mmCIF file of C-alpha atoms and ligand atoms in Angstrom:
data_model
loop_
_atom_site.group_PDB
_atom_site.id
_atom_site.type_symbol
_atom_site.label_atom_id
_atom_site.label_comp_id
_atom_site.label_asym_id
_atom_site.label_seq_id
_atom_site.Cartn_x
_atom_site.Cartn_y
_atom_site.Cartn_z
ATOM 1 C CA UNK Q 1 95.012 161.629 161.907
ATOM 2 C CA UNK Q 2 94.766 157.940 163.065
ATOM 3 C CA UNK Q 3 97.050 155.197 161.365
ATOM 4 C CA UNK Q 4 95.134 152.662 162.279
ATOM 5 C CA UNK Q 5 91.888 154.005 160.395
ATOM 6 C CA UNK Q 6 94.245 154.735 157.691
ATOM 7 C CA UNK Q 7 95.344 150.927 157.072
ATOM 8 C CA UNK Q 8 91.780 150.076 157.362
ATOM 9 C CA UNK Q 9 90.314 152.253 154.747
ATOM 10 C CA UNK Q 10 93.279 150.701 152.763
ATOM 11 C CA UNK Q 11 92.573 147.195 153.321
ATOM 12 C CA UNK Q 12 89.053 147.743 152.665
ATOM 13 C CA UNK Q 13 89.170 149.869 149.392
ATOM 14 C CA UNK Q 14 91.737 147.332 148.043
ATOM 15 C CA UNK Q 15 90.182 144.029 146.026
ATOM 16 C CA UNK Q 16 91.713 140.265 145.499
ATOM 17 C CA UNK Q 17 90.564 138.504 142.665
ATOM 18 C CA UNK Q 18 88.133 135.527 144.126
ATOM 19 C CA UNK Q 19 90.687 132.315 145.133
ATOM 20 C CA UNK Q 20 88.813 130.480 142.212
ATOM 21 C CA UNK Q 21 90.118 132.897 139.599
ATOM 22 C CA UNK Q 22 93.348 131.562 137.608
ATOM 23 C CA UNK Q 23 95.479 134.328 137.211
ATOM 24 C CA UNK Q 24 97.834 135.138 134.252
ATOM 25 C CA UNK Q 25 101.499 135.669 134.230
ATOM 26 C CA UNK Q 26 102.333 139.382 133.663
ATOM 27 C CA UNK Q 27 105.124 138.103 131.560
ATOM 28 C CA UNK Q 28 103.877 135.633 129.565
ATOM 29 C CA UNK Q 29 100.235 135.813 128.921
ATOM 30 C CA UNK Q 30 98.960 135.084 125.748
ATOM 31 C CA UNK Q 31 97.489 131.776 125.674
ATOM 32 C CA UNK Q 32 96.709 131.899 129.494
ATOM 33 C CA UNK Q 33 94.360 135.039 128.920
ATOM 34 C CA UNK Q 34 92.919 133.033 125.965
ATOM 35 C CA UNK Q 35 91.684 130.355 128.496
ATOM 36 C CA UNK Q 36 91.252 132.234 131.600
ATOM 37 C CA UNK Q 37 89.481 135.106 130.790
ATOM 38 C CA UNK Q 38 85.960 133.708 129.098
ATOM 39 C CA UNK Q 39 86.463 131.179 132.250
ATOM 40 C CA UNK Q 40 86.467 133.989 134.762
ATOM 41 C CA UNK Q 41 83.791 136.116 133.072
ATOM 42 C CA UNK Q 42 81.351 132.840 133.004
ATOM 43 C CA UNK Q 43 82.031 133.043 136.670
ATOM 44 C CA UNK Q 44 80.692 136.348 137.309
ATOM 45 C CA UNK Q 45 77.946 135.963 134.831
ATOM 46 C CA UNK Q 46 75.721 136.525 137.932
ATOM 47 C CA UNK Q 47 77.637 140.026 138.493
ATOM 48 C CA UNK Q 48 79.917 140.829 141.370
ATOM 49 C CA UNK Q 49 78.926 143.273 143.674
ATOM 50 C CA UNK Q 50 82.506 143.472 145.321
ATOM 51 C CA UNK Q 51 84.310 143.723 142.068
ATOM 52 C CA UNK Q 52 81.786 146.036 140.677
ATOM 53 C CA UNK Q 53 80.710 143.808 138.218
ATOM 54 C CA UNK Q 54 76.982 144.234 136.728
ATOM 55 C CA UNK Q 55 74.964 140.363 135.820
ATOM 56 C CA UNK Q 56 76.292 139.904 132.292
ATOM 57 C CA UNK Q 57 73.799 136.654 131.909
ATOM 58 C CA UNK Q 58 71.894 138.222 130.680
ATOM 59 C CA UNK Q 59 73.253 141.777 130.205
ATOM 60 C CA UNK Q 60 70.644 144.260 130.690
ATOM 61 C CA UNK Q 61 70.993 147.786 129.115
ATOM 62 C CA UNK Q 62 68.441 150.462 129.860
ATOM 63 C CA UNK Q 63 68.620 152.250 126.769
ATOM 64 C CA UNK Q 64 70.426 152.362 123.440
ATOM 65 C CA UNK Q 65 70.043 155.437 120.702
ATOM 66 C CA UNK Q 66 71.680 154.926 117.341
ATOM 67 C CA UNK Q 67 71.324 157.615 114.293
ATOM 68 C CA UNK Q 68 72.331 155.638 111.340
ATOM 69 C CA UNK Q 69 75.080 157.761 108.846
ATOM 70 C CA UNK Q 70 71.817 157.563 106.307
ATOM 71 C CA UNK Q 71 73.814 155.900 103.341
ATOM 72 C CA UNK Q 72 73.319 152.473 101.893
ATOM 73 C CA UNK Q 73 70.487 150.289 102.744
ATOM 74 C CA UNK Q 74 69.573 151.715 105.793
ATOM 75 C CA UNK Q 75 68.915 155.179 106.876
ATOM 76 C CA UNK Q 76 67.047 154.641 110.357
ATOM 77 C CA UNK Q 77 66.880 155.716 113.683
ATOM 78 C CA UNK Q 78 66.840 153.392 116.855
ATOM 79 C CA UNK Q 79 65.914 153.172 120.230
ATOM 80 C CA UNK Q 80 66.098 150.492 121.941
ATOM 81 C CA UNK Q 81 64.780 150.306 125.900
ATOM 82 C CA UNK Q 82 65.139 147.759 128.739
ATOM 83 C CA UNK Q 83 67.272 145.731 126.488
ATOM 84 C CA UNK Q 84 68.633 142.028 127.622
ATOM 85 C CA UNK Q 85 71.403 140.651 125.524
ATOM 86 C CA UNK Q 86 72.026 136.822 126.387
ATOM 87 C CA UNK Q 87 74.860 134.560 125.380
ATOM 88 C CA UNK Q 88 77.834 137.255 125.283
ATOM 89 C CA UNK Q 89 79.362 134.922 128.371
ATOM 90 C CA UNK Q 90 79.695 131.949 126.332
ATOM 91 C CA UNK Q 91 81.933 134.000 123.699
ATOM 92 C CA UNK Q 92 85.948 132.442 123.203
ATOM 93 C CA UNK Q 93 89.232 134.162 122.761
ATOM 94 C CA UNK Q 94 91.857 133.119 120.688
ATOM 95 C CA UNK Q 95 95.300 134.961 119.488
ATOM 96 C CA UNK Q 96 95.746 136.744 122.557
ATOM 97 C CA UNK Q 97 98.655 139.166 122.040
ATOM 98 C CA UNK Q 98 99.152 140.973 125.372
ATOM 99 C CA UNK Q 99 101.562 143.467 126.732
ATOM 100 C CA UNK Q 100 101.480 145.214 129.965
ATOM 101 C CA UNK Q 101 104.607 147.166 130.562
ATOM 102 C CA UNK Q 102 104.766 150.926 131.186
ATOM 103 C CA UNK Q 103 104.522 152.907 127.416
ATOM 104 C CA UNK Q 104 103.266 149.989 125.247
ATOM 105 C CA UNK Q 105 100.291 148.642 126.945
ATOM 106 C CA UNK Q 106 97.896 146.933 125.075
ATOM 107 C CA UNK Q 107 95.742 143.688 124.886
ATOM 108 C CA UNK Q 108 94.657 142.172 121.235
ATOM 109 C CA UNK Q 109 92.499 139.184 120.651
ATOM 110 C CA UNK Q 110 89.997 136.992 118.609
ATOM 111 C CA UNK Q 111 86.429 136.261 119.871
ATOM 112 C CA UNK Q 112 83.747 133.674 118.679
ATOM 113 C CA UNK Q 113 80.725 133.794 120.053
ATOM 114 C CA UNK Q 114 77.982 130.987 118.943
ATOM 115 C CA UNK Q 115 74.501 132.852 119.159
ATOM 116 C CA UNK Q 116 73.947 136.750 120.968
ATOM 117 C CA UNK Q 117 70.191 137.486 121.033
ATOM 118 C CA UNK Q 118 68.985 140.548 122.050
ATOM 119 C CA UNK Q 119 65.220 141.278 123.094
ATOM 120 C CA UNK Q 120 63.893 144.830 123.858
ATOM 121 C CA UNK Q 121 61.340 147.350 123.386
ATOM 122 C CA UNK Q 122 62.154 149.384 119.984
ATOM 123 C CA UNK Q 123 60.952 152.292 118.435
ATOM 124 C CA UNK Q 124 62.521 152.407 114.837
ATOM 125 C CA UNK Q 125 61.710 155.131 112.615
ATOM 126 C CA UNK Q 126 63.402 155.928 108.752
ATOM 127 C CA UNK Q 127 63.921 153.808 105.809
ATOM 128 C CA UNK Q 128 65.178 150.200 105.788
ATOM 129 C CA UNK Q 129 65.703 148.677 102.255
ATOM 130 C CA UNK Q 130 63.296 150.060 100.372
ATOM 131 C CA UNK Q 131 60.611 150.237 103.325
ATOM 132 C CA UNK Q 132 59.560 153.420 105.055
ATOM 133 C CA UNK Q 133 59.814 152.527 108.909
ATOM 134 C CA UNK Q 134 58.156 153.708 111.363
ATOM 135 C CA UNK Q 135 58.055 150.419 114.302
ATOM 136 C CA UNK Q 136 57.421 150.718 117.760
ATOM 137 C CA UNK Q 137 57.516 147.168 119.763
ATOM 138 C CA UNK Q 138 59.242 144.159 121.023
ATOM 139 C CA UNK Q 139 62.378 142.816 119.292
ATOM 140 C CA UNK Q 140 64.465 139.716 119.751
ATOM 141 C CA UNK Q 141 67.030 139.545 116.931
ATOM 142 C CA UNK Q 142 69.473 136.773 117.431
ATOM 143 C CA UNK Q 143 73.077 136.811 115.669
ATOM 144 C CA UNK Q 144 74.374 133.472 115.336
ATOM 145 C CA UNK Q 145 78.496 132.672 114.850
ATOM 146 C CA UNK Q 146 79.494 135.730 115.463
ATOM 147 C CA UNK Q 147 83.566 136.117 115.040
ATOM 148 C CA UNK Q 148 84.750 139.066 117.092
ATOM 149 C CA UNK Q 149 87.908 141.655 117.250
ATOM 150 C CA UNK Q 150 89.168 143.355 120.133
ATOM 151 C CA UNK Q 151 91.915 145.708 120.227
ATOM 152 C CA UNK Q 152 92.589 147.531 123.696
ATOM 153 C CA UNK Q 153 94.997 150.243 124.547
ATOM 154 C CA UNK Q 154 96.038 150.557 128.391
ATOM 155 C CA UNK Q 155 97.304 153.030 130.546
ATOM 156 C CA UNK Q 156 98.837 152.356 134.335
ATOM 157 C CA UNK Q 157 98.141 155.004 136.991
ATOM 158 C CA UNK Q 158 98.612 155.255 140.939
ATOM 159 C CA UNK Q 159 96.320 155.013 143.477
ATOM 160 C CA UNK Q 160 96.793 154.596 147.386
ATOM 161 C CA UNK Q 161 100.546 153.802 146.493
ATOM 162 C CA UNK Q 162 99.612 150.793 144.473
ATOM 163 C CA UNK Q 163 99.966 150.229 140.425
ATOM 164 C CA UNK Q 164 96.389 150.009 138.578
ATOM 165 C CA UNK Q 165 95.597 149.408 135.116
ATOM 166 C CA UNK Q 166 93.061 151.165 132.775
ATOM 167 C CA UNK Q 167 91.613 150.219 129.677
ATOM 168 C CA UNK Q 168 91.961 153.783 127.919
ATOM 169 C CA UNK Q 169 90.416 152.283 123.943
ATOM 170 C CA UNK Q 170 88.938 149.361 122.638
ATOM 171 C CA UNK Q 171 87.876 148.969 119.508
ATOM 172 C CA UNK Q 172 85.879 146.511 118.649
ATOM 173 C CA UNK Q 173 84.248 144.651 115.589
ATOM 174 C CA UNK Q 174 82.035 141.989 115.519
ATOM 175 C CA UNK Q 175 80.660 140.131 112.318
ATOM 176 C CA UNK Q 176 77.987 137.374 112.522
ATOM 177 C CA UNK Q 177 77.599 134.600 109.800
ATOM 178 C CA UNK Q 178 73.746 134.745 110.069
ATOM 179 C CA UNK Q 179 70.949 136.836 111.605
ATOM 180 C CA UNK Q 180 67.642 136.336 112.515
ATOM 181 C CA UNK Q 181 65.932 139.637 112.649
ATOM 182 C CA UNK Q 182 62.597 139.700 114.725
ATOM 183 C CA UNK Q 183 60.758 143.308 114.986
ATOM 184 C CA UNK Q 184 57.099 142.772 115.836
ATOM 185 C CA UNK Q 185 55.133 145.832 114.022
ATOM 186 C CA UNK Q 186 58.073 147.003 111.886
ATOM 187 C CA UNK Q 187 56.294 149.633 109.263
ATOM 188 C CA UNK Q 188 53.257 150.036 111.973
ATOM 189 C CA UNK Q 189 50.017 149.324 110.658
ATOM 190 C CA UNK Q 190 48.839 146.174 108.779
ATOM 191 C CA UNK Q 191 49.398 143.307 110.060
ATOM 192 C CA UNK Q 192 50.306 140.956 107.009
ATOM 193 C CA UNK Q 193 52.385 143.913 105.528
ATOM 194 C CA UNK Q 194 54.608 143.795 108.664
ATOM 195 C CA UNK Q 195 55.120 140.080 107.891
ATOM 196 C CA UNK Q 196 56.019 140.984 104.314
ATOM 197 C CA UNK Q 197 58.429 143.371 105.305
ATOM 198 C CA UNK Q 198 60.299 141.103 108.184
ATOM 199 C CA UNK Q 199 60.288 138.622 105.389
ATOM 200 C CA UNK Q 200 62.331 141.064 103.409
ATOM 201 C CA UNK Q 201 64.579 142.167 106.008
ATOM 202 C CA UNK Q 202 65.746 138.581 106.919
ATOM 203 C CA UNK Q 203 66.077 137.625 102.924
ATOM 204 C CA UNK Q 204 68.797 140.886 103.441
ATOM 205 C CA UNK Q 205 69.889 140.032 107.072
ATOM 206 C CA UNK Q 206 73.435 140.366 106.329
ATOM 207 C CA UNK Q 207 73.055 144.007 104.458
ATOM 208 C CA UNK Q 208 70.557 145.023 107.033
ATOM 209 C CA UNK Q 209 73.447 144.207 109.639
ATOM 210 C CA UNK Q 210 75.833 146.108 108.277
ATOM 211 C CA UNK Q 211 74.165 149.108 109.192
ATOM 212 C CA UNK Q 212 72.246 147.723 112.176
ATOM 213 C CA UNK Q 213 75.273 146.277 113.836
ATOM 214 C CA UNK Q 214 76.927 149.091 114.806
ATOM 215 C CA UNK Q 215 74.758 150.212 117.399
ATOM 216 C CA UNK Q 216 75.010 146.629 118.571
ATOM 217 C CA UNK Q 217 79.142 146.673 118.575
ATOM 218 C CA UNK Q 218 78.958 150.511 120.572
ATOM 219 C CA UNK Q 219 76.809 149.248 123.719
ATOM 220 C CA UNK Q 220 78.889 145.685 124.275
ATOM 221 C CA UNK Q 221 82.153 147.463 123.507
ATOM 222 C CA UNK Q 222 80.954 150.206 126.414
ATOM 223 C CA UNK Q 223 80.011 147.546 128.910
ATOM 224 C CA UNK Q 224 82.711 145.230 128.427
ATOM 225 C CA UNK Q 225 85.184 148.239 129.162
ATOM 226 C CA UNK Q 226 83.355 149.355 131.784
ATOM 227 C CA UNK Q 227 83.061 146.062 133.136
ATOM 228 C CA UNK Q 228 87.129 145.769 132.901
ATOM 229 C CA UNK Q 229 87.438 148.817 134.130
ATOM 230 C CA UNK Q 230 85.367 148.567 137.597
ATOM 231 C CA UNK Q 231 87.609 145.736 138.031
ATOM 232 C CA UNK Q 232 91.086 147.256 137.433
ATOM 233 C CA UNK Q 233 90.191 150.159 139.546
ATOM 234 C CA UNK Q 234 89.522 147.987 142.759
ATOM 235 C CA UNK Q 235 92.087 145.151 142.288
ATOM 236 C CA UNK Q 236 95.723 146.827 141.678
ATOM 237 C CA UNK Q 237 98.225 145.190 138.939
ATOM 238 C CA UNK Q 238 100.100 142.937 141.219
ATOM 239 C CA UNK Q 239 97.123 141.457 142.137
ATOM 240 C CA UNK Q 240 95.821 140.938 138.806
ATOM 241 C CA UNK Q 241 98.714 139.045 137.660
ATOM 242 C CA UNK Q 242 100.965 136.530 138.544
ATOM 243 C CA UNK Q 243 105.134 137.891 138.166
HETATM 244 C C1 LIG V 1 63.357 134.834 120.533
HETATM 245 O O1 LIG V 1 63.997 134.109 119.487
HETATM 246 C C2 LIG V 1 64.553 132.887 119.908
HETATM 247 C C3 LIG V 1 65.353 132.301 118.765
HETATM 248 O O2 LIG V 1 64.672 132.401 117.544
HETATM 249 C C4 LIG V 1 63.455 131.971 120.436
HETATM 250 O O3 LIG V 1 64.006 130.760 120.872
HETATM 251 C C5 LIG V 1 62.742 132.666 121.576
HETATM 252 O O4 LIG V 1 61.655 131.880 122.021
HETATM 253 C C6 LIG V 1 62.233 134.039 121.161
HETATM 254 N N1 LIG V 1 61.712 134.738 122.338
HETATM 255 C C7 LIG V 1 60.591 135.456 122.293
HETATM 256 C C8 LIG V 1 60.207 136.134 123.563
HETATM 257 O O5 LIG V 1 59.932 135.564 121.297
#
């Protein structure tokens, strides 16, 4: 009805990356994501309301649920509420291999991350090693030298006659070289059998993980996409990148 309302609604609904953010060439990456990207995330660690970016320093997460398959050591299930996970900004990338052309789009990489620790209220009911659970409390668990792998799939699509990306799959694995697991009131109950158990638990920390972890992996492979994608959706591709 009105061009010049039009262009406005355009100019407005239409994002730049921040002048501070070093951006990538579309055509040759790889070891400019591996730099640039850990640098640009530390510099929303405080969110970005603009970009639609949520604080990730520390990440909060309302709620987590996770049903364990019920074989090996663990057979538990977890809740975990008003969750804060700190650290996940100070995380590297290395081995970037990056393509974003039409039909093959895809971003692959190495993480390390030195120490994630995640505090929440839990409710954790099932078996855990040999222990019959049933825990309701505080946790803070903290994973220390944690070596990550991302693998993303991408899509392009069109909006408002400009080029946008989408993260369309990630999948994600992360494995930590130590864990400190710390569940106050694990089996419920006595106080100095709760100590016994934790005891346990961290003697096992690495089998324990196995089973706990993935419930970690699902909610910071979620956000991080997320995360990517509020970002894609408001800045188009040629801003993103240089040529
Ligand atoms: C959680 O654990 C970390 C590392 O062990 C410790 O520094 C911190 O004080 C703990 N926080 C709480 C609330 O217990």
């Amino acid at each position: 009805m009105n061009f010049a309302l039009l262009l406005f609604i355009t100019i407005i609904s239409a994002k730049t990356l921040p002048p501070d953010i070093v951006r990538c060439r579309k055509s040759d990456p790889n070891a400019c994501l591996d730099v640039h990207v850990m640098e640009a995330v530390r510099k929303f660690a405080a969110g970005n309301k603009d970009l639609g970016i949520v604080p990730l320093e520390p990440l909060f997460i309302e709620r987590v649920e996770f049903a364990a398959p019920g074989s090996g050591s663990v057979s538990l299930h977890q809740v975990y509420r008003n969750a804060y996970l700190h650290g996940i900004t100070s995380a590297t990338i290395t081995d970037s291999e990056a393509n974003f052309d039409d039909g093959d789009c895809y971003w692959r990489y190495n993480s390390f991350t030195p120490a994630i620790r995640l505090e929440a209220d839990y409710t954790m009911k099932g078996r855990l090693l040999l222990f019959p659970i049933n825990g309701q409390g505080r946790c803070n668990n903290t994973f220390y030298e944690i070596d990550g792998r991302n693998e993303f799939k991408c899509e392009k699509y069109v909006k408002k006659d400009k080029t946008h990306l989408r993260m369309v799959e990630h999948k994600f694995r992360i494995q930590p070289k130590r864990v400190v697991f710390d569940y106050n009131n694990i089996i419920g109950g006595n106080e100095e059998f709760n100590k016994e158990v934790l005891k346990t638990v961290n003697e096992n920390a690495l089998t324990v993980y196995a089973d706990v972890g993935p419930a970690l992996e699902e909610v910071m492979s979620r956000i991080w996409l997320q995360s990517i994608n509020e970002v894609f959706s408001r800045v188009p591709e040629d801003e993103l990148f240089l040529p």
